[in-house]
Amino acid sequence: MTRSRLVLIAAMTVVGVGVIAGVGALWMNPARASVGPLAGEALILPKDSRFVMGFDVKRFTSSPFYERFASRDGLKPEALSQLEEKTGLNPYRDIDEIVIAGSPGGRKGAPGLAVAFGRFDLYKLGRSLETDGKATGTSHEGLTVYAFGDGDRDLKRGGLAVAFLDQSALVFGAKDQVLAAVSSRVRNETPLKDNTALMALVEKVRPGSTFWMVGDQSLLSSLPTSVPAPGASADGAATMTLPALTGLTVTGDLDPQVSLAITGEARDALAAKNLADVVRGLVAMASLQAQQKPELQQLASAISIATEENRVLVSARIPYEMLEALQPKKARAAEATSPKPHISR
Amino acid sequence: MRDTSRPLAFGPAARAVFDLSLDGMVFSRRSLLMALLVAAPVAFAVLYRVLSITHGTLPLGPSDLYALMIAIYWVRNVLPLAALFYATSLIADEVEGRTLTYLLTRPLTRASIFAGKFAAYLATTFTLALPAAVVTFFVLMTAPSAPALGPAAGDLLRDLGVMLLALVAYGALFGLLGVFLKRPVIPGLLFLYGWELLANLPGYLPRLTLTAWLRSLIRHRPAEEGISGLFQQVLPSDQSLAVLLVVSLALLGAAAWIFSRREYVLEQ
């Protein structure tokens, strides 16, 4: 055997061992392979979801956006606030990423079902939840589900619950949905993957974004179908009909500036063109206000609109200086005086 | 007894050229340099693990670093460069060393010579790149702060496939440049760092590049600055695979055809 063949065989052995180990890990791990930016573990979310959104908490907290606007109310997703309130977890310290699926106008108080990834001390958290009387733990398919409020008796009634899938993942939301997700996990099922329309949208999302969201046709049916035409009177007599969207994808990053990419899918190329024209009109109207507010002119030039086949692509890159300039003066003054919250890590 | 009036069959001839070329390619100064370049992420990964032990949590997660290595370091930069330096010299080295005559006077078809040399190029670059990717993956993804290994392993298999495809596609292109041009390296570099930037523009222009199709096949999308971050398009995976395979086959066919017909005049 020649030396070069020996090198070739050695290299292929390394690759072969690596591939076997990888396939083994994939096979042994109950988690499924990811779909776009959606981690495999999150595929236990319900099949009938109308939107899915992801939030990279780590990227968010290390972004200049967090540094500047951390003290603002409403900065935290509702699911994170509830999780913090109910479990005592510090989302910014303990959670790396959160994925939420649900339907708009779903159950009151439950914004959807969330799967959070991070590092959880199961013993400490379980003990704290039960001893503080915040929640009642019950075993479901071998995992402990902590039900808040009325406890185990009302487990089927739809209060909130949390279940720790392992040391790195938890599921949080309405009790019945949490139970269903736990069952899916134990049975190695992936209900969300069966929602082919939503999965097709998720696959197209650029992984690595700080936040992303996809919504299907049913989510978008609740959007207004018309907007007042420019120069229309207050009675709303003159309106423009908006072409219907069949899918919506939003991705965004916060470093080094706020960048947003919104992709709306229309029925056909003509509808996409019409929709793009409506958006361009709105941006143009904003720039017309520039005399009163010069920042609006900058904002309008930071947004670009394009169409590609049946898709409308809206991109925005907004520097933080512009964001601050767009805020009301009062808010800016309050921002300058309020102390930044301390985050223990 | 073989009919000596006819050239050797394509398969055995290509294999003979492959055996002959492999030693020269694997044990060369070019391979030493490329090995250092291609395997550098292994060193980065080890350094990352050491730093994560000594400094605690680092600003970049292990999966983010791995994504950077795959998408930016290997697929966008180093593998195309490796393809450029190896594939352009498949025939050019023989011409420069005035040894092409020895090959062309053997009872081998020119297509089999090109095929054998291209196979040797692929074997050499696979030997350099794939083990480096596997080792980097396991060093980084077994870090305590890394996500679960199981789901990520699916990406490893996909990444290895895309790396193979990158070496095949760029190798076919630069192989064609190598048989067509006398000095193919400069046009090759212009292609890599000029033409391929079209991948960052909006509209249909990215479809005219190889990198846009390749990066659409990998899941890792590290955040990019400027225009590339703004307009980066993800093309459909099935289309990407089909386009890359068809383009590679077409370029290889063209390269073999040109090599079969071209007359090489060796400088005395």
JSON list of C-alpha atoms in Angstrom, two decimals, chain B residues 195 198-199 201-209 212 233:
[
{"chain": "B", "resi": 195, "resn": "TRP", "atom": "CA", "xyz": [-17.95, 37.56, -9.37]},
{"chain": "B", "resi": 198, "resn": "LEU", "atom": "CA", "xyz": [-22.97, 38.91, -6.73]},
{"chain": "B", "resi": 199, "resn": "ALA", "atom": "CA", "xyz": [-24.39, 36.36, -4.29]},
{"chain": "B", "resi": 201, "resn": "LEU", "atom": "CA", "xyz": [-27.13, 41.31, -4.27]},
{"chain": "B", "resi": 202, "resn": "PRO", "atom": "CA", "xyz": [-30.92, 41.23, -4.47]},
{"chain": "B", "resi": 203, "resn": "GLY", "atom": "CA", "xyz": [-32.91, 39.78, -7.34]},
{"chain": "B", "resi": 204, "resn": "TYR", "atom": "CA", "xyz": [-31.78, 36.97, -9.63]},
{"chain": "B", "resi": 205, "resn": "LEU", "atom": "CA", "xyz": [-28.05, 37.80, -9.73]},
{"chain": "B", "resi": 206, "resn": "PRO", "atom": "CA", "xyz": [-27.12, 35.41, -6.87]},
{"chain": "B", "resi": 207, "resn": "ARG", "atom": "CA", "xyz": [-28.30, 32.53, -9.06]},
{"chain": "B", "resi": 208, "resn": "LEU", "atom": "CA", "xyz": [-25.34, 33.21, -11.34]},
{"chain": "B", "resi": 209, "resn": "THR", "atom": "CA", "xyz": [-22.87, 32.31, -8.59]},
{"chain": "B", "resi": 212, "resn": "ALA", "atom": "CA", "xyz": [-25.36, 31.32, -3.37]},
{"chain": "B", "resi": 233, "resn": "GLN", "atom": "CA", "xyz": [-31.19, 34.92, -0.19]}
]
